Amino acid sequence: MSEMNRMIHTPEGVRDIYNGECGRRLAVQERILKVLYSYGYEHIQTPSFEFMDTFRQDRGSAGSREMFKFFDRDNNTLVLRPDMTPAIARCVAKYFKDETMPLRLCYLERTYKNNSSYQGRLKERTETGAELIGDNCADADGEMIALVTACLKASGLEEFQVELGQARFYQSLLEEAGLDAETEEELSRLIENKNPFGVEALLRDRPMKEELRRLFIRLPELFGTADEIRQVRSLTDNPRALEAVDRLLQVHQVIEACGLSRYVTYDLGMLSNYRYYTGIIFKAYTYGTGEYIATGGRYDGLLSQFGKDFPAIGFAIVLDRLMDALSRQNIPVEFKQTNTLLLYEESARKNALWLAGYLRDHGLYLQSMKRREDKTKEDYRQMGERRGFRNLLYLEGDGKIVRNLDLVRGCEDQVPLSAYGQGPEEGGES
């Protein structure tokens, strides 16, 4: 790649967003934030880069190879944040150290992960989400499901599903099995891939209770309705696993009370790459994208790593994937955009600039510009059509007549400036 080509292209894994795509994206962001605010969540912003320790792997965040790392002038290792949850946990521990009542925080930020290029994933993602901190009851879990559902509906999605699992259920089974780290990793991969035959082969010669072995083999298939999850109670006598199932069923009652059962299914074989999750976990899926559009869960132990022992639950919507889904499902996203070009000759400047201000004050988005001597009115008409404008207003001479060209239908009419109200001469200086 030549130096000039390198200058105008972006690195792999990031992209420019412009014109209508950018407008639709901003409109969806605004809709989601409006929902978050309506639930009483307050906005928080964290730095784009922090000390690497905030996101270290043993804290359950991204692996070292997935982070963009660099050094400051004091030789501290810094990273672009790969995950919002530890960043917000740090903030809460710092600024709300003595708070004992629940906090509701929301955000709209970018995260950065140095994914392998063959995966075709973006390395810079826009995420919007919420964190409910200081409340460990099932109603708080249910509020998260209700909130993510409301946000996705507000974006324009009509068909989506939230899959709800329980991290503690699987963790309790692993503790009971006493497997080595390598076997645990392979087992998790097989369960995540819904491969019961692989699980059976892996555990065939491992010493454990036969009841536990059968449960591991069935885990990839333990999904469906709440009634099917209730039957899991007969498959284990592990007290922590039973407690996790009971909590999931309590959350189901909250979801039913919110009238959201049709959006939710249950999956005890759901796993997460984030090891800080300690309770319910969930992912939302829809048509048009093979990956989740939202993810979240309960992380009751994370804040204590920053010095504040406080339970918490949260979620993040991956805006890039959500926008892809809306586009592929042909769901329109209306947004306010510039649709008028106001063109004027120098002799009509005073009236033209007054008219531009008048129209903007009345809610119209427009561009105004003086006609260049080397450009014709036709040149500006073609420019307006290329950029999707609907109208071209043209003022020449003394500017008391406004020529209005409809760029969609191709027709033109003329109206006096006075039709818009008092002009600058009658109403004073503009």
PDB file of N, CA and C in Angstrom, residues 276-327:
ATOM      1  N   TYR A 276     -16.072 -12.749  35.780  1.00  0.00           N
ATOM      2  CA  TYR A 276     -16.565 -12.045  36.958  1.00  0.00           C
ATOM      3  C   TYR A 276     -18.060 -12.262  37.191  1.00  0.00           C
ATOM      4  N   TYR A 277     -18.766 -12.920  36.266  1.00  0.00           N
ATOM      5  CA  TYR A 277     -20.196 -13.151  36.474  1.00  0.00           C
ATOM      6  C   TYR A 277     -20.415 -14.209  37.556  1.00  0.00           C
ATOM      7  N   THR A 278     -21.370 -13.936  38.451  1.00  0.00           N
ATOM      8  CA  THR A 278     -21.610 -14.804  39.602  1.00  0.00           C
ATOM      9  C   THR A 278     -23.057 -15.267  39.709  1.00  0.00           C
ATOM     10  N   GLY A 279     -23.929 -14.805  38.857  1.00  0.00           N
ATOM     11  CA  GLY A 279     -25.348 -15.153  38.954  1.00  0.00           C
ATOM     12  C   GLY A 279     -25.963 -15.298  37.577  1.00  0.00           C
ATOM     13  N   ILE A 280     -27.107 -14.654  37.368  1.00  0.00           N
ATOM     14  CA  ILE A 280     -27.745 -14.786  36.070  1.00  0.00           C
ATOM     15  C   ILE A 280     -26.860 -14.135  35.001  1.00  0.00           C
ATOM     16  N   ILE A 281     -26.899 -14.710  33.817  1.00  0.00           N
ATOM     17  CA  ILE A 281     -26.244 -14.137  32.642  1.00  0.00           C
ATOM     18  C   ILE A 281     -27.265 -14.174  31.512  1.00  0.00           C
ATOM     19  N   PHE A 282     -27.127 -13.287  30.547  1.00  0.00           N
ATOM     20  CA  PHE A 282     -28.094 -13.285  29.446  1.00  0.00           C
ATOM     21  C   PHE A 282     -27.471 -12.696  28.194  1.00  0.00           C
ATOM     22  N   LYS A 283     -28.022 -13.102  27.065  1.00  0.00           N
ATOM     23  CA  LYS A 283     -27.638 -12.591  25.756  1.00  0.00           C
ATOM     24  C   LYS A 283     -28.898 -12.420  24.921  1.00  0.00           C
ATOM     25  N   ALA A 284     -28.934 -11.371  24.117  1.00  0.00           N
ATOM     26  CA  ALA A 284     -30.084 -11.114  23.247  1.00  0.00           C
ATOM     27  C   ALA A 284     -29.673 -11.339  21.797  1.00  0.00           C
ATOM     28  N   TYR A 285     -30.544 -11.997  21.046  1.00  0.00           N
ATOM     29  CA  TYR A 285     -30.280 -12.312  19.644  1.00  0.00           C
ATOM     30  C   TYR A 285     -31.460 -11.861  18.783  1.00  0.00           C
ATOM     31  N   THR A 286     -31.165 -11.615  17.516  1.00  0.00           N
ATOM     32  CA  THR A 286     -32.220 -11.290  16.560  1.00  0.00           C
ATOM     33  C   THR A 286     -31.777 -11.740  15.183  1.00  0.00           C
ATOM     34  N   TYR A 287     -32.679 -11.577  14.205  1.00  0.00           N
ATOM     35  CA  TYR A 287     -32.349 -11.966  12.837  1.00  0.00           C
ATOM     36  C   TYR A 287     -31.339 -10.988  12.238  1.00  0.00           C
ATOM     37  N   GLY A 288     -30.529 -11.466  11.308  1.00  0.00           N
ATOM     38  CA  GLY A 288     -29.637 -10.576  10.568  1.00  0.00           C
ATOM     39  C   GLY A 288     -28.246 -10.464  11.124  1.00  0.00           C
ATOM     40  N   THR A 289     -27.961 -11.128  12.234  1.00  0.00           N
ATOM     41  CA  THR A 289     -26.612 -11.134  12.783  1.00  0.00           C
ATOM     42  C   THR A 289     -26.411 -12.446  13.525  1.00  0.00           C
ATOM     43  N   GLY A 290     -25.257 -13.061  13.334  1.00  0.00           N
ATOM     44  CA  GLY A 290     -25.001 -14.345  13.951  1.00  0.00           C
ATOM     45  C   GLY A 290     -24.526 -14.258  15.382  1.00  0.00           C
ATOM     46  N   GLU A 291     -24.277 -13.044  15.866  1.00  0.00           N
ATOM     47  CA  GLU A 291     -23.773 -12.870  17.217  1.00  0.00           C
ATOM     48  C   GLU A 291     -24.798 -12.109  18.057  1.00  0.00           C
ATOM     49  N   TYR A 292     -24.588 -12.158  19.354  1.00  0.00           N
ATOM     50  CA  TYR A 292     -25.517 -11.468  20.247  1.00  0.00           C
ATOM     51  C   TYR A 292     -25.470  -9.957  20.007  1.00  0.00           C
ATOM     52  N   ILE A 293     -26.591  -9.297  20.241  1.00  0.00           N
ATOM     53  CA  ILE A 293     -26.645  -7.836  20.126  1.00  0.00           C
ATOM     54  C   ILE A 293     -26.604  -7.181  21.502  1.00  0.00           C
ATOM     55  N   ALA A 294     -26.829  -7.977  22.546  1.00  0.00           N
ATOM     56  CA  ALA A 294     -26.731  -7.466  23.920  1.00  0.00           C
ATOM     57  C   ALA A 294     -26.287  -8.598  24.818  1.00  0.00           C
ATOM     58  N   THR A 295     -25.565  -8.254  25.851  1.00  0.00           N
ATOM     59  CA  THR A 295     -25.088  -9.259  26.802  1.00  0.00           C
ATOM     60  C   THR A 295     -24.993  -8.630  28.180  1.00  0.00           C
ATOM     61  N   GLY A 296     -25.149  -9.462  29.210  1.00  0.00           N
ATOM     62  CA  GLY A 296     -25.057  -8.919  30.561  1.00  0.00           C
ATOM     63  C   GLY A 296     -25.123 -10.011  31.602  1.00  0.00           C
ATOM     64  N   GLY A 297     -25.123  -9.596  32.862  1.00  0.00           N
ATOM     65  CA  GLY A 297     -25.205 -10.557  33.950  1.00  0.00           C
ATOM     66  C   GLY A 297     -24.892  -9.930  35.295  1.00  0.00           C
ATOM     67  N   ARG A 298     -24.987 -10.772  36.317  1.00  0.00           N
ATOM     68  CA  ARG A 298     -24.723 -10.341  37.700  1.00  0.00           C
ATOM     69  C   ARG A 298     -23.276 -10.602  38.055  1.00  0.00           C
ATOM     70  N   TYR A 299     -22.637  -9.583  38.680  1.00  0.00           N
ATOM     71  CA  TYR A 299     -21.223  -9.699  39.051  1.00  0.00           C
ATOM     72  C   TYR A 299     -21.026  -9.189  40.485  1.00  0.00           C
ATOM     73  N   ASP A 300     -21.398 -10.005  41.454  1.00  0.00           N
ATOM     74  CA  ASP A 300     -21.428  -9.572  42.854  1.00  0.00           C
ATOM     75  C   ASP A 300     -20.051  -9.468  43.494  1.00  0.00           C
ATOM     76  N   GLY A 301     -19.006 -10.019  42.875  1.00  0.00           N
ATOM     77  CA  GLY A 301     -17.689  -9.976  43.505  1.00  0.00           C
ATOM     78  C   GLY A 301     -16.722  -8.988  42.902  1.00  0.00           C
ATOM     79  N   LEU A 302     -17.092  -8.340  41.798  1.00  0.00           N
ATOM     80  CA  LEU A 302     -16.127  -7.499  41.082  1.00  0.00           C
ATOM     81  C   LEU A 302     -15.778  -6.228  41.841  1.00  0.00           C
ATOM     82  N   LEU A 303     -16.773  -5.547  42.407  1.00  0.00           N
ATOM     83  CA  LEU A 303     -16.478  -4.281  43.083  1.00  0.00           C
ATOM     84  C   LEU A 303     -15.582  -4.470  44.291  1.00  0.00           C
ATOM     85  N   SER A 304     -15.663  -5.628  44.949  1.00  0.00           N
ATOM     86  CA  SER A 304     -14.819  -5.860  46.116  1.00  0.00           C
ATOM     87  C   SER A 304     -13.343  -5.874  45.736  1.00  0.00           C
ATOM     88  N   GLN A 305     -13.030  -6.185  44.471  1.00  0.00           N
ATOM     89  CA  GLN A 305     -11.643  -6.153  44.018  1.00  0.00           C
ATOM     90  C   GLN A 305     -11.100  -4.727  43.954  1.00  0.00           C
ATOM     91  N   PHE A 306     -12.015  -3.747  43.961  1.00  0.00           N
ATOM     92  CA  PHE A 306     -11.616  -2.335  43.960  1.00  0.00           C
ATOM     93  C   PHE A 306     -11.832  -1.698  45.330  1.00  0.00           C
ATOM     94  N   GLY A 307     -12.213  -2.509  46.323  1.00  0.00           N
ATOM     95  CA  GLY A 307     -12.308  -2.000  47.681  1.00  0.00           C
ATOM     96  C   GLY A 307     -13.702  -1.698  48.172  1.00  0.00           C
ATOM     97  N   LYS A 308     -14.747  -2.079  47.411  1.00  0.00           N
ATOM     98  CA  LYS A 308     -16.121  -1.840  47.870  1.00  0.00           C
ATOM     99  C   LYS A 308     -16.931  -3.119  47.671  1.00  0.00           C
ATOM    100  N   ASP A 309     -17.383  -3.724  48.730  1.00  0.00           N
ATOM    101  CA  ASP A 309     -18.122  -4.979  48.654  1.00  0.00           C
ATOM    102  C   ASP A 309     -19.590  -4.665  48.391  1.00  0.00           C
ATOM    103  N   PHE A 310     -19.971  -4.684  47.103  1.00  0.00           N
ATOM    104  CA  PHE A 310     -21.300  -4.282  46.682  1.00  0.00           C
ATOM    105  C   PHE A 310     -21.747  -5.190  45.541  1.00  0.00           C
ATOM    106  N   PRO A 311     -22.961  -5.736  45.580  1.00  0.00           N
ATOM    107  CA  PRO A 311     -23.452  -6.550  44.470  1.00  0.00           C
ATOM    108  C   PRO A 311     -23.793  -5.664  43.271  1.00  0.00           C
ATOM    109  N   ALA A 312     -23.864  -6.259  42.091  1.00  0.00           N
ATOM    110  CA  ALA A 312     -24.160  -5.459  40.906  1.00  0.00           C
ATOM    111  C   ALA A 312     -24.618  -6.353  39.766  1.00  0.00           C
ATOM    112  N   ILE A 313     -25.347  -5.758  38.835  1.00  0.00           N
ATOM    113  CA  ILE A 313     -25.770  -6.425  37.613  1.00  0.00           C
ATOM    114  C   ILE A 313     -25.845  -5.376  36.517  1.00  0.00           C
ATOM    115  N   GLY A 314     -25.550  -5.777  35.287  1.00  0.00           N
ATOM    116  CA  GLY A 314     -25.580  -4.816  34.195  1.00  0.00           C
ATOM    117  C   GLY A 314     -25.668  -5.490  32.852  1.00  0.00           C
ATOM    118  N   PHE A 315     -25.740  -4.672  31.808  1.00  0.00           N
ATOM    119  CA  PHE A 315     -25.762  -5.191  30.444  1.00  0.00           C
ATOM    120  C   PHE A 315     -25.181  -4.149  29.497  1.00  0.00           C
ATOM    121  N   ALA A 316     -24.801  -4.624  28.315  1.00  0.00           N
ATOM    122  CA  ALA A 316     -24.314  -3.742  27.256  1.00  0.00           C
ATOM    123  C   ALA A 316     -24.964  -4.146  25.944  1.00  0.00           C
ATOM    124  N   ILE A 317     -25.428  -3.174  25.193  1.00  0.00           N
ATOM    125  CA  ILE A 317     -25.927  -3.381  23.837  1.00  0.00           C
ATOM    126  C   ILE A 317     -24.811  -3.002  22.871  1.00  0.00           C
ATOM    127  N   VAL A 318     -24.458  -3.922  21.974  1.00  0.00           N
ATOM    128  CA  VAL A 318     -23.419  -3.651  20.984  1.00  0.00           C
ATOM    129  C   VAL A 318     -24.098  -2.940  19.806  1.00  0.00           C
ATOM    130  N   LEU A 319     -23.917  -1.625  19.740  1.00  0.00           N
ATOM    131  CA  LEU A 319     -24.667  -0.821  18.794  1.00  0.00           C
ATOM    132  C   LEU A 319     -24.349  -1.195  17.348  1.00  0.00           C
ATOM    133  N   ASP A 320     -23.109  -1.549  17.073  1.00  0.00           N
ATOM    134  CA  ASP A 320     -22.721  -1.897  15.708  1.00  0.00           C
ATOM    135  C   ASP A 320     -23.537  -3.091  15.207  1.00  0.00           C
ATOM    136  N   ARG A 321     -23.684  -4.126  16.048  1.00  0.00           N
ATOM    137  CA  ARG A 321     -24.448  -5.304  15.662  1.00  0.00           C
ATOM    138  C   ARG A 321     -25.935  -4.990  15.577  1.00  0.00           C
ATOM    139  N   LEU A 322     -26.421  -4.152  16.488  1.00  0.00           N
ATOM    140  CA  LEU A 322     -27.827  -3.767  16.457  1.00  0.00           C
ATOM    141  C   LEU A 322     -28.151  -3.038  15.154  1.00  0.00           C
ATOM    142  N   MET A 323     -27.286  -2.129  14.725  1.00  0.00           N
ATOM    143  CA  MET A 323     -27.534  -1.391  13.487  1.00  0.00           C
ATOM    144  C   MET A 323     -27.502  -2.332  12.281  1.00  0.00           C
ATOM    145  N   ASP A 324     -26.591  -3.297  12.287  1.00  0.00           N
ATOM    146  CA  ASP A 324     -26.555  -4.292  11.208  1.00  0.00           C
ATOM    147  C   ASP A 324     -27.881  -5.051  11.143  1.00  0.00           C
ATOM    148  N   ALA A 325     -28.395  -5.434  12.298  1.00  0.00           N
ATOM    149  CA  ALA A 325     -29.649  -6.188  12.340  1.00  0.00           C
ATOM    150  C   ALA A 325     -30.816  -5.350  11.825  1.00  0.00           C
ATOM    151  N   LEU A 326     -30.883  -4.090  12.238  1.00  0.00           N
ATOM    152  CA  LEU A 326     -31.958  -3.212  11.767  1.00  0.00           C
ATOM    153  C   LEU A 326     -31.904  -3.058  10.251  1.00  0.00           C
ATOM    154  N   SER A 327     -30.689  -2.927   9.718  1.00  0.00           N
ATOM    155  CA  SER A 327     -30.526  -2.772   8.274  1.00  0.00           C
ATOM    156  C   SER A 327     -30.942  -4.027   7.527  1.00  0.00           C
TER     157      SER A 327
END
